[in-house]
Short mmCIF file of C-alpha atoms and ligand atoms in Angstrom, two decimals:
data_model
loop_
_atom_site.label_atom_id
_atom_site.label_comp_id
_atom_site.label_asym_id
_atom_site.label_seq_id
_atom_site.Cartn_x
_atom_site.Cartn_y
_atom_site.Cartn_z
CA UNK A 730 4.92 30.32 11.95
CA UNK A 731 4.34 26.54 12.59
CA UNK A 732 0.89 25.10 10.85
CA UNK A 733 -0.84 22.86 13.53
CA UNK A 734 -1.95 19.18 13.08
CA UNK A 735 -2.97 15.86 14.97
CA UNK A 736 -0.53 13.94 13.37
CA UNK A 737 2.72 14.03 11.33
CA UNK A 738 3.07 10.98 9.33
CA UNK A 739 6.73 10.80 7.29
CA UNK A 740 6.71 8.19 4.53
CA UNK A 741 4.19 7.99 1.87
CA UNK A 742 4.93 4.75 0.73
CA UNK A 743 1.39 1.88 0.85
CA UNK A 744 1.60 1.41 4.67
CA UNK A 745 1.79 5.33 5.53
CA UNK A 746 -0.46 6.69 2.48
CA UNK A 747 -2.86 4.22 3.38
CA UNK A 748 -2.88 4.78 7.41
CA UNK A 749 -3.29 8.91 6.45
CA UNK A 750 -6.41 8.00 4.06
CA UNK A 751 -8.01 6.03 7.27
CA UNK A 752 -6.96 8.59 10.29
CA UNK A 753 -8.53 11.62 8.26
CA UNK A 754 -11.80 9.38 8.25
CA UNK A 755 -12.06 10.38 12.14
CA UNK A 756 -11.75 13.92 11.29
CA UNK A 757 -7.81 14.21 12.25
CA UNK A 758 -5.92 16.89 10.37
CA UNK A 759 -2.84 15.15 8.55
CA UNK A 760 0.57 16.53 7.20
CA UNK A 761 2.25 13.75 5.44
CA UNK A 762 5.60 13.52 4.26
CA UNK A 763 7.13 12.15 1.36
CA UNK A 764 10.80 12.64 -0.04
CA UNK A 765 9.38 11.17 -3.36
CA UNK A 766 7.20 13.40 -5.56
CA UNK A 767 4.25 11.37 -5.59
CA UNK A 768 4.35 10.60 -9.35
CA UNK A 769 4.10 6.95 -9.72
CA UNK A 770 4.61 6.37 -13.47
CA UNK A 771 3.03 3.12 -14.56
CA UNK A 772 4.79 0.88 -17.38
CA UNK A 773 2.25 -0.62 -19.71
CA UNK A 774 1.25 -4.10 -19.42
CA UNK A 775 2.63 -6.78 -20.35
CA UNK A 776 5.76 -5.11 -18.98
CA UNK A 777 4.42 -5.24 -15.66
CA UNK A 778 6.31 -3.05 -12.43
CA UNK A 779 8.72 -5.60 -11.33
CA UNK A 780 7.57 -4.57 -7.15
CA UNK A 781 4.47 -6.50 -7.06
CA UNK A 782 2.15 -7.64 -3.68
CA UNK A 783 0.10 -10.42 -2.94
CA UNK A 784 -3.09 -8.82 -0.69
CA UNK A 785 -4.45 -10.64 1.77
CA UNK A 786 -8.57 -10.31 1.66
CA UNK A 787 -7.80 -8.34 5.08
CA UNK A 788 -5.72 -6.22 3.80
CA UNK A 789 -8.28 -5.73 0.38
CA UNK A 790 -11.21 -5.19 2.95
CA UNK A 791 -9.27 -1.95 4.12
CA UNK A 792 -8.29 -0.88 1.23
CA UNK A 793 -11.82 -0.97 0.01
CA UNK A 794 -12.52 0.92 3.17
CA UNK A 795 -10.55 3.72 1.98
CA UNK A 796 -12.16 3.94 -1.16
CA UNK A 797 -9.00 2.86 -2.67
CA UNK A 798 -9.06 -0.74 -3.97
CA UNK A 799 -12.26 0.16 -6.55
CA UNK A 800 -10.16 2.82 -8.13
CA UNK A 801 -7.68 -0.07 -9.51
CA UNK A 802 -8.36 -0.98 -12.79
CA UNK A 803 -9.22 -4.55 -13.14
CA UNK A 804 -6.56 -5.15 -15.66
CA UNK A 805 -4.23 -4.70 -13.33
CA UNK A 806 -5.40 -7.27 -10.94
CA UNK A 807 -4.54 -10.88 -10.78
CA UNK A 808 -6.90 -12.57 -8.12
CA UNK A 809 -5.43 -16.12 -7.60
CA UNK A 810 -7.36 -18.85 -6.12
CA UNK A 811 -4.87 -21.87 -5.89
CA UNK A 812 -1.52 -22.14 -4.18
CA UNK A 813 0.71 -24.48 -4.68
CA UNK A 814 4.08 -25.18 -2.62
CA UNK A 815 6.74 -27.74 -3.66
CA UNK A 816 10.00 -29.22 -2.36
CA UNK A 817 12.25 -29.51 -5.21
CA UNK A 818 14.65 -32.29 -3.00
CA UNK A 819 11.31 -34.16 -2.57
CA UNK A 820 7.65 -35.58 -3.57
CA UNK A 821 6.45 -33.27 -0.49
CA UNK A 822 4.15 -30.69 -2.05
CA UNK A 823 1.25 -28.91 -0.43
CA UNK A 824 -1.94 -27.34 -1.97
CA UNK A 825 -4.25 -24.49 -0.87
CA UNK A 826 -7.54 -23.56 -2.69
CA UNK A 827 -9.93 -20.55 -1.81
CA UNK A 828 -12.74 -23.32 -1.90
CA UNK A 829 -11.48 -25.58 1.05
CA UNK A 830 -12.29 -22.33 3.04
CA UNK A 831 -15.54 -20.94 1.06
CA UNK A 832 -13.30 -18.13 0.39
CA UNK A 833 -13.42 -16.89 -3.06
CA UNK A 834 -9.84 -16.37 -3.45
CA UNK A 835 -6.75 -16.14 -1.79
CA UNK A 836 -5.52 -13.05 -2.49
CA UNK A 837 -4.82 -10.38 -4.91
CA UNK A 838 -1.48 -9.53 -7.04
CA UNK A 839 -1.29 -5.87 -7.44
CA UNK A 840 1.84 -4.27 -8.77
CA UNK A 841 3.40 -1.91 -6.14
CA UNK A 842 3.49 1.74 -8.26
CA UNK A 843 -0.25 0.70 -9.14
CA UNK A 844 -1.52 0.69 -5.79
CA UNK A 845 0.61 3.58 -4.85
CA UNK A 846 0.01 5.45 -7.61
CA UNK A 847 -4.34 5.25 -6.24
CA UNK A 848 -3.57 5.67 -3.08
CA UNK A 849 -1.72 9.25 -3.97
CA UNK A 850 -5.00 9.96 -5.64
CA UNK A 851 -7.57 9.06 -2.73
CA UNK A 852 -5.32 11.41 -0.90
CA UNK A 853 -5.91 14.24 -3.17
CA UNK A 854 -9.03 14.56 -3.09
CA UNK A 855 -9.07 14.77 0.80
CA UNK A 856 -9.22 18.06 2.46
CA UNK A 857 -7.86 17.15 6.09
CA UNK A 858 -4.75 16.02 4.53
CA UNK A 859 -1.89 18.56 3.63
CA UNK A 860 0.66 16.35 1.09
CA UNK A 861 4.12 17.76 1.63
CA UNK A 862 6.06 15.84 -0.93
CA UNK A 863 9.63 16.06 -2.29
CA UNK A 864 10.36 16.75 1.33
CA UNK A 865 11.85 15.95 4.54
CA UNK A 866 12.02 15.82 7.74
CA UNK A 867 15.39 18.32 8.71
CA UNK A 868 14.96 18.39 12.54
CA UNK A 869 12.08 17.24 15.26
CA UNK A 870 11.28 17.68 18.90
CA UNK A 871 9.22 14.93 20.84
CA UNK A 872 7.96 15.05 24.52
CA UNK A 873 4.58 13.43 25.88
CA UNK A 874 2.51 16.55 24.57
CA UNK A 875 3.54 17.04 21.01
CA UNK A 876 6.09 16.71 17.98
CA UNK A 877 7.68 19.97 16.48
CA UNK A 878 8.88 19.23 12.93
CA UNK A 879 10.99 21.27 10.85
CA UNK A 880 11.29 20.14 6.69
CA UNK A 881 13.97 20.98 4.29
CA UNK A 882 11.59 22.63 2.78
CA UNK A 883 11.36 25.41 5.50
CA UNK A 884 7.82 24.37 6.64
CA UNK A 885 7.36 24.37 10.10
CA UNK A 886 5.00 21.50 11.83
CA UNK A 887 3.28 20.97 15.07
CA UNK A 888 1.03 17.39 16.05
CA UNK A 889 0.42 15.60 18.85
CA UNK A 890 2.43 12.60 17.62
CA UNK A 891 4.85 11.61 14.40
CA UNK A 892 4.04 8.79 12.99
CA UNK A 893 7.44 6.75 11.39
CA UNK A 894 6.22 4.88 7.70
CA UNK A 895 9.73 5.49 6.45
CA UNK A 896 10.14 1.67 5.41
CA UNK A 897 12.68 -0.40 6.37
CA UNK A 898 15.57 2.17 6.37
CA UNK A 899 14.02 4.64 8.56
CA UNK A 900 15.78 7.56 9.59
CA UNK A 901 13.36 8.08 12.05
CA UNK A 902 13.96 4.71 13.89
CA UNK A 903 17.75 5.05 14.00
CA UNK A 904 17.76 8.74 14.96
CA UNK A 905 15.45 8.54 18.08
CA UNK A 906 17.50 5.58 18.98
CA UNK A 907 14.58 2.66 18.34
CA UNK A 908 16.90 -0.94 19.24
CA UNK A 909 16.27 -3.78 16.83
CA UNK A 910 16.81 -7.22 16.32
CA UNK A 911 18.10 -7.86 13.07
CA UNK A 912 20.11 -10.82 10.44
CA UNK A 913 21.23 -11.04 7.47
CA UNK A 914 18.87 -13.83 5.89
CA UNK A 915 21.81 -14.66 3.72
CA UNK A 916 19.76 -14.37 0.76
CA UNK A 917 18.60 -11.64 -2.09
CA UNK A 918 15.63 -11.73 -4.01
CA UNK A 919 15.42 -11.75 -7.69
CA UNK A 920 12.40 -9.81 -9.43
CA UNK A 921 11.14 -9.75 -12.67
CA UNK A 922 8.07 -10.22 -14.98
CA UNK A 923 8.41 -12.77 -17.07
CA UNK A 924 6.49 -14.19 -20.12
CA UNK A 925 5.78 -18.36 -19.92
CA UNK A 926 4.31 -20.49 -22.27
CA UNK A 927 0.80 -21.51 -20.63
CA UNK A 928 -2.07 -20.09 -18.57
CA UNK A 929 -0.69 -19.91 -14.68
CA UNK A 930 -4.33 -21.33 -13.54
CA UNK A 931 -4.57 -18.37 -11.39
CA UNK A 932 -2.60 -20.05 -9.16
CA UNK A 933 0.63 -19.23 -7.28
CA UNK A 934 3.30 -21.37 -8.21
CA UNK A 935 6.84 -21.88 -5.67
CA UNK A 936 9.34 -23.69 -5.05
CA UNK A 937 11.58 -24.74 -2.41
CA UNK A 938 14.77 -26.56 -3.91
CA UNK A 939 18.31 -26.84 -4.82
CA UNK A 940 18.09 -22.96 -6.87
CA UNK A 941 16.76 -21.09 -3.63
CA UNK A 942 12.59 -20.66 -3.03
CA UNK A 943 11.19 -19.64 -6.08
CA UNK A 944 7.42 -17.38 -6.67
CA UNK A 945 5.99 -17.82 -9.95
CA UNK A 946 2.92 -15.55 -8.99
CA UNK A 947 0.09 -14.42 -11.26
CA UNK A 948 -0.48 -11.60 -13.47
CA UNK A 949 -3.11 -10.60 -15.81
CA UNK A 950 -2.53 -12.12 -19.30
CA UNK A 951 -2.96 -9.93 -22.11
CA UNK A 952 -3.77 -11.36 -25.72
CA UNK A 953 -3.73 -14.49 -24.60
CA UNK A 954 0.12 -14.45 -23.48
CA UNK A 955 0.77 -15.54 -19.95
CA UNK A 956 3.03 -13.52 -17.28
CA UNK A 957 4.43 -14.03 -13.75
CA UNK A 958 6.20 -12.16 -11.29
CA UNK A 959 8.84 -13.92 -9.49
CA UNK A 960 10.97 -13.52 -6.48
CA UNK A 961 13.73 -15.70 -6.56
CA UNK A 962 15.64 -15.92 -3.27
CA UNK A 963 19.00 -17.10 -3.66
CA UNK A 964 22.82 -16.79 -1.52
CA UNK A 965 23.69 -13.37 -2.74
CA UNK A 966 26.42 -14.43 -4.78
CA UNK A 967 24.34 -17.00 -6.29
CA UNK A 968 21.99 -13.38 -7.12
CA UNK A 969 25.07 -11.99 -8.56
CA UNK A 970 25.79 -14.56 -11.10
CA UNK A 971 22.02 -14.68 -11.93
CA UNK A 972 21.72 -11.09 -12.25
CA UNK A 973 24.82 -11.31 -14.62
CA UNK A 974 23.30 -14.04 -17.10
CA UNK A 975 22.05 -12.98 -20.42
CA UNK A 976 18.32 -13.41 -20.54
CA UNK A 977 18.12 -16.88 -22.47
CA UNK A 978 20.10 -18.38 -20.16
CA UNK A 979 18.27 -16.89 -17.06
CA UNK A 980 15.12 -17.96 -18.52
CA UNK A 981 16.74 -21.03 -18.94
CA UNK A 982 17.95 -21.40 -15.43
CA UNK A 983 14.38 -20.44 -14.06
CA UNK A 984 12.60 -22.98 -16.05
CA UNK A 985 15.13 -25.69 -14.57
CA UNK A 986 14.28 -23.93 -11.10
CA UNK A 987 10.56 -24.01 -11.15
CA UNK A 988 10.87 -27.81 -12.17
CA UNK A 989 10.18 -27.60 -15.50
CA UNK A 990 6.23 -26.64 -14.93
CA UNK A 991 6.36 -23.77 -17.49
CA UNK A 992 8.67 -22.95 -20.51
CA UNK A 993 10.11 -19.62 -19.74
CA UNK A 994 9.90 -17.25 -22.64
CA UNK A 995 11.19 -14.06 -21.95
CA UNK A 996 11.63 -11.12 -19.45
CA UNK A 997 9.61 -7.85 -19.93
CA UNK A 998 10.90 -6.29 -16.97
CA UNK A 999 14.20 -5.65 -15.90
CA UNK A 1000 15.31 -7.98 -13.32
CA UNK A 1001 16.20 -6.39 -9.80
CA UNK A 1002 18.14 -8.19 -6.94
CA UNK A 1003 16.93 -6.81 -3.59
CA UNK A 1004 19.18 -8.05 -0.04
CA UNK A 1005 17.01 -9.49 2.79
CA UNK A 1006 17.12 -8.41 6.15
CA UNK A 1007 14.70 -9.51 9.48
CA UNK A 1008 14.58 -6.86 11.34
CA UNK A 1009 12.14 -6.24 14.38
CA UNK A 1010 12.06 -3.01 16.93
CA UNK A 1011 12.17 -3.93 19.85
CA UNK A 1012 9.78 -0.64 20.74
CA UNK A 1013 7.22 0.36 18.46
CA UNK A 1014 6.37 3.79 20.61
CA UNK A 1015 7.92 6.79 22.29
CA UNK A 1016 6.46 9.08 23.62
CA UNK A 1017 5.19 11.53 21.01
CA UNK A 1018 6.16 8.80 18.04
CA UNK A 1019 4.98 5.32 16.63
CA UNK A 1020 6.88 3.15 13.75
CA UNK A 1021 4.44 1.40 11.78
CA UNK A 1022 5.23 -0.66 8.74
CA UNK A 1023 8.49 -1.51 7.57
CA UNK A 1024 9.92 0.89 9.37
CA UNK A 1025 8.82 -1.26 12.63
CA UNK A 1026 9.46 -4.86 11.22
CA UNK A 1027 10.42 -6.50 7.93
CA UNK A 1028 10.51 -10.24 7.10
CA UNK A 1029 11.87 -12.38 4.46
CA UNK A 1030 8.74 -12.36 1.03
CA UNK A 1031 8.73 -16.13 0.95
CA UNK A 1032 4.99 -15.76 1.88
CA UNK A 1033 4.16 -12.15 0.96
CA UNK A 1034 3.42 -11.04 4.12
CA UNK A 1035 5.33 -7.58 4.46
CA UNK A 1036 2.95 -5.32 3.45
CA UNK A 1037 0.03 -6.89 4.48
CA UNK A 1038 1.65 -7.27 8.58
CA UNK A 1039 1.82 -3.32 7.70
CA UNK A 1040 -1.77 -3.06 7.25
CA UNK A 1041 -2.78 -4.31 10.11
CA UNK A 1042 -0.38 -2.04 11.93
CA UNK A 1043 -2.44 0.40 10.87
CA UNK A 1044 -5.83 -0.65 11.46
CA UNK A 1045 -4.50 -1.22 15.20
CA UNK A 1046 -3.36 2.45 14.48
CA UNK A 1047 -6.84 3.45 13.56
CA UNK A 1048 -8.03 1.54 16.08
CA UNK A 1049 -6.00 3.33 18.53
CA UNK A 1050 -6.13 6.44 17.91
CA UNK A 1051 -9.69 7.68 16.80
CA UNK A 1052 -11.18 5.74 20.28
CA UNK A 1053 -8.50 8.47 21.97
CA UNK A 1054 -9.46 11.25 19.81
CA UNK A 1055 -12.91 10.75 20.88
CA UNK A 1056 -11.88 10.91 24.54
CA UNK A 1057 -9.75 13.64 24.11
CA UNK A 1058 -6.61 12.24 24.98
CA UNK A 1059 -3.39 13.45 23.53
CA UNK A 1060 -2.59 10.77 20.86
CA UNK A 1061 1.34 11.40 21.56
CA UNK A 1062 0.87 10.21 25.43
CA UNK A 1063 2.78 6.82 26.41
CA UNK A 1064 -0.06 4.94 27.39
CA UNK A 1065 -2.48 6.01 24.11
CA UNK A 1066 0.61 4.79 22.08
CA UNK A 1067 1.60 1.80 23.71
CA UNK A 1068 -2.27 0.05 23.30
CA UNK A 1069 -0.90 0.14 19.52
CA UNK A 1070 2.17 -1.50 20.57
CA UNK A 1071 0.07 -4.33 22.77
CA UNK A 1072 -2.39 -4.55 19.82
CA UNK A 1073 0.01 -5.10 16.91
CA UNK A 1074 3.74 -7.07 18.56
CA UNK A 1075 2.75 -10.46 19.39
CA UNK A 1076 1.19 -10.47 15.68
CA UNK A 1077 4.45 -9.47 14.09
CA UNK A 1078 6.69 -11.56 16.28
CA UNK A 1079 5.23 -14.47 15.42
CA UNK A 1080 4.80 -13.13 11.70
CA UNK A 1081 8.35 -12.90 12.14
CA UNK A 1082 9.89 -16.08 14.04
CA UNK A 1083 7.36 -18.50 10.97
CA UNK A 1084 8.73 -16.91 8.52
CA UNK A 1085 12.44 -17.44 10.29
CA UNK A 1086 11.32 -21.35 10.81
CA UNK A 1087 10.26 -21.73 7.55
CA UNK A 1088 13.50 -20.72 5.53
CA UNK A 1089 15.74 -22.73 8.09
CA UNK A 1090 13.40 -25.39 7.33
CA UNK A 1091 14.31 -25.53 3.73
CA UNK A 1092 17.82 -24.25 3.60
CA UNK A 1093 19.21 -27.89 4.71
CA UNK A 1094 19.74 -29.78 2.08
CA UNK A 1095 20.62 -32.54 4.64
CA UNK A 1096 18.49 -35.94 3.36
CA UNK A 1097 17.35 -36.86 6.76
CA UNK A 1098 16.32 -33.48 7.47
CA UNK A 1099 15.08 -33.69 3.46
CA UNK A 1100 13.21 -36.80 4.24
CA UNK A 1101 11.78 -35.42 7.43
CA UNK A 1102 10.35 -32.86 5.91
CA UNK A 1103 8.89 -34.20 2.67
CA UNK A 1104 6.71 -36.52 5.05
CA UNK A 1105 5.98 -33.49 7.15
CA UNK A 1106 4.44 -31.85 3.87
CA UNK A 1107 2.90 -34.76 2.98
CA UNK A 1108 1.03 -35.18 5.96
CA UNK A 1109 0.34 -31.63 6.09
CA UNK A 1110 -1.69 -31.52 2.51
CA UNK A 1111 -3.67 -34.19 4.35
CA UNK A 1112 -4.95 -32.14 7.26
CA UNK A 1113 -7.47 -29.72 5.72
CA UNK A 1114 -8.24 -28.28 9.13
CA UNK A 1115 -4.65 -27.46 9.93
CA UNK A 1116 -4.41 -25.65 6.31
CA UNK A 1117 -7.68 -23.71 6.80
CA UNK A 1118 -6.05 -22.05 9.88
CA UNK A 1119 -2.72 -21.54 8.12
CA UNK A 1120 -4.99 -19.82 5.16
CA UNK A 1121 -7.09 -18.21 7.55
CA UNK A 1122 -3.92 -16.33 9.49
CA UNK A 1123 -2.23 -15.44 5.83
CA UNK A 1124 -5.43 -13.45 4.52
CA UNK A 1125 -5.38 -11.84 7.94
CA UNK A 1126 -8.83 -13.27 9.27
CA UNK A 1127 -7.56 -14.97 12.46
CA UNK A 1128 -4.07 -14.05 14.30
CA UNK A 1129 -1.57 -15.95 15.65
CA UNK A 1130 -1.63 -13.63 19.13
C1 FAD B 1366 11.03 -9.01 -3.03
C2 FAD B 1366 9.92 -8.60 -2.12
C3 FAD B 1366 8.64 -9.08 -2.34
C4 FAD B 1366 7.59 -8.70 -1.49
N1 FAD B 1366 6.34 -9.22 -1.71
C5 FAD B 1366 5.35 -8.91 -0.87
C6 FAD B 1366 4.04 -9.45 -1.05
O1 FAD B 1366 3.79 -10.20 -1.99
N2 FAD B 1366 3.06 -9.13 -0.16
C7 FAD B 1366 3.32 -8.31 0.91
O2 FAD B 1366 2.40 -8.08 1.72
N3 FAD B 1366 4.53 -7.77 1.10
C8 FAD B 1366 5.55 -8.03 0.25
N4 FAD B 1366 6.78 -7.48 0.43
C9 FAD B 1366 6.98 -6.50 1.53
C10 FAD B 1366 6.48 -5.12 1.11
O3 FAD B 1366 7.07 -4.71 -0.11
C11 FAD B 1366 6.81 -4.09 2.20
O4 FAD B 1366 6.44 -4.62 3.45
C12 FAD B 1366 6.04 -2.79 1.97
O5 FAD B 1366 6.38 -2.20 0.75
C13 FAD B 1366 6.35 -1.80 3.10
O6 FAD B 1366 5.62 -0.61 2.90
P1 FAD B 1366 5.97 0.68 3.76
O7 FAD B 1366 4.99 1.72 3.31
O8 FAD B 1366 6.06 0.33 5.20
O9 FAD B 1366 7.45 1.10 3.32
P2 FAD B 1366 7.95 1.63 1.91
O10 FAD B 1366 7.19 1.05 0.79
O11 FAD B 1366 9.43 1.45 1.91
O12 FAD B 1366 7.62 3.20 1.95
C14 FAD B 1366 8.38 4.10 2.70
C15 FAD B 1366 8.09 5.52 2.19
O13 FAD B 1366 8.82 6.44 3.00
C16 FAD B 1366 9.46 7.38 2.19
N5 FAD B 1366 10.66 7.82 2.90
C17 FAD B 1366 11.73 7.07 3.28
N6 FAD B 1366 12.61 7.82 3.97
C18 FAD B 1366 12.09 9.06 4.05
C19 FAD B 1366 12.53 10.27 4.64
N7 FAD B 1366 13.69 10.35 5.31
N8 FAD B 1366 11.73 11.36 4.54
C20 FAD B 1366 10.55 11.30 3.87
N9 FAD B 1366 10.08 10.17 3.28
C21 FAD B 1366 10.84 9.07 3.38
C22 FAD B 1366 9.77 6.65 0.89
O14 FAD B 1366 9.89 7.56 -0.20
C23 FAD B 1366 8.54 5.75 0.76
O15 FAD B 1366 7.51 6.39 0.03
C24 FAD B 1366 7.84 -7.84 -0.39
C25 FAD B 1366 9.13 -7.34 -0.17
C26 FAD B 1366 10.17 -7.71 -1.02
C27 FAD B 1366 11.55 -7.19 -0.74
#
């Protein structure tokens, strides 16, 4: 017999965990979906996860919302209040503080399996949801009035809508036939935690040069030693021959690439090498589904936006969805769906096309174009108003739409 729901979200991950936390809050009844098993298992600091976010303070705000942010421990948060950017061709560098916009900080790096590892918790304790984990989705149905779902488990589901928080290799997407538009950015990304030789000033560190765009971004210090995460986004053969160096000279190589601003002393987590892909639905609805997430967009990490462009999907979700369950209107029907869809593309696309802009920018190594843009940067650490709206849009408090 098939157990009844609002919704069926698949995908588990930060984007979907957090989006079933904030639907239950307007009474809908939840199944979510998870091929993982929910266990995050949390290495012990100073061997930080490797997957680590930078939260926007709109992204914190609804995390708080969900009860979810207070359960982190504060160990395992690195506020930052500084940000500075760098071309390594140049003198063009820019700075951002919190104070030029009475914020009190920037944002927030969390490791990834930390936040996920809460946000399994939150869900635990909340009756409306039913957590079917180590599971999948085998077959579905979708029309206008409702989504029939059956799991390799043998479960049988029924909801008004499936929503897709697969992340970025949804099967969901490709098998109901969502188009994209999608590159190769020609780079991989290189993460790690590494050890350095000085405080970090709370500050996120990166550079654009000759080595690829460097992060050196913030994590709590324990006994007064100093860590960073970085992604390092290289040519992916340029990430194979990193990947293959022994640790001294990778360390070695990265304190070259960050322009000698910190003595690199070792590497407590392995490194990973992750390929990076822009790719953008070119629907975000059907009827009886919605992609939210990854699953609906991803963009390069040069300004740790992903996750928090996924957050916002789902407060336009929320949004959405509990105005229409108040009204009684079937939340799988087009035109409840597709005020999501106006609410969240624009956003995205333009997420999407700076982010594109910004790595063509400094992938010429050109010196006209160099020259160009060093005076560009220059001029831009001038004009405070122009980088109060650029911080502003990144901690998700105005939008570009
Ligand atoms: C190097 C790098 C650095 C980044 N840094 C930042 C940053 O600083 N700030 C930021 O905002 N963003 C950042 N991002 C982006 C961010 O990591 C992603 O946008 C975010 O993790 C997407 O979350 P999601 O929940 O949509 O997808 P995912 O995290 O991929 O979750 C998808 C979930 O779906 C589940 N799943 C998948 N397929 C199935 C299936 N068939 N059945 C059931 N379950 C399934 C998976 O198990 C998983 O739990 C970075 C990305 C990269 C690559």
């Amino acid at each position: 017999m098939a157990k009844s729901y609002d919704l069926i979200i698949v995908g588990a991950g930060m984007v979907g965990a957090l989006s079933a936390i904030l639907l239950a809050k307007s009474s809908l009844r939840i199944a979510l979906v998870d091929k993982h098993d929910g266990d995050y298992r949390l290495s012990t600091p100073p061997a930080y996860d490797s997957r680590v976010s930078a939260i926007s303070s709109q992204s914190k705000a609804l995390l708080e919302t969900a009860g979810v942010w207070q359960g982190i421990p504060l160990e395992r948060i690195a506020s930052y209040d500084n940000m500075v950017v760098w071309d390594g061709l140049g003198d063009g560098h820019v700075d951002f503080n919190a104070e030029t916009t009475s914020m009190l900080e920037l944002g927030c790096l969390v490791e990834n399996a930390v936040l996920n590892q809460q946000l399994m918790l939150k869900i635990r304790d909340v009756k409306n949801i039913d957590l079917y984990l180590s599971d999948t989705l085998e077959s579905h149905e979708l029309s206008e009035s409702g989504v029939r779902a059956e799991l390799s488990s043998g479960h049988v589901l029924e909801a008004q809508a499936i929503v897709a928080a697969d992340g970025a290799m949804s099967k969901l997407r490709t098998e109901n036939a969502f188009d994209t538009v999608e590159w190769d950015y020609g780079h991989s990304a290189i993460v790690a935690t590494i050890e350095i030789d000085k405080s970090h000033q709370n500050t996120a560190w990166q550079s654009f040069g000759e080595e690829g765009i460097l992060a050196f971004l913030p994590l709590p210090s324990v006994d007064q030693r100093h860590f960073v995460s970085i992604v390092w986004s290289v040519p992916p053969k340029e990430a194979e021959s990193l990947m293959a160096l022994e640790v001294d000279a990778f360390c070695r190589r990265l304190h070259y690439a960050i322009d000698k601003r910190f003595d690199v002393l070792g590497v407590t987590q392995a490194r990973q090498s992750i390929p990076l892909r822009q790719r953008h639905a070119k629907e975000y609805v059907k009827p009886g589904m919605v992609l939210i997430g990854d699953a609906a967009h991803t963009i390069h990490p040069l300004a740790g936006q992903g996750a928090n462009l996924g957050f916002s999907d789902v407060k336009g979700l929320v949004e959405v969805l509990s105005k229409a369950h108040r009204r009684g209107e079937c939340l799988g029907a087009s035109n409840v769906l597709r005020r999501y869809q106006r609410a969240r593309m624009l956003d995205n696309i333009a997420m999407s096309v700076g982010m594109e802009a910004f790595k063509r920018l400094f992938s010429t190594q050109q010196p006209v174009f160099v020259q160009l843009r060093n005076i560009g940067m220059k001029r831009f650490n001038h004009d405070v108003a122009l980088k109060q709206k650029l911080i502003a849009r990144a901690a998700g408090l105005a939008s570009f739409s």
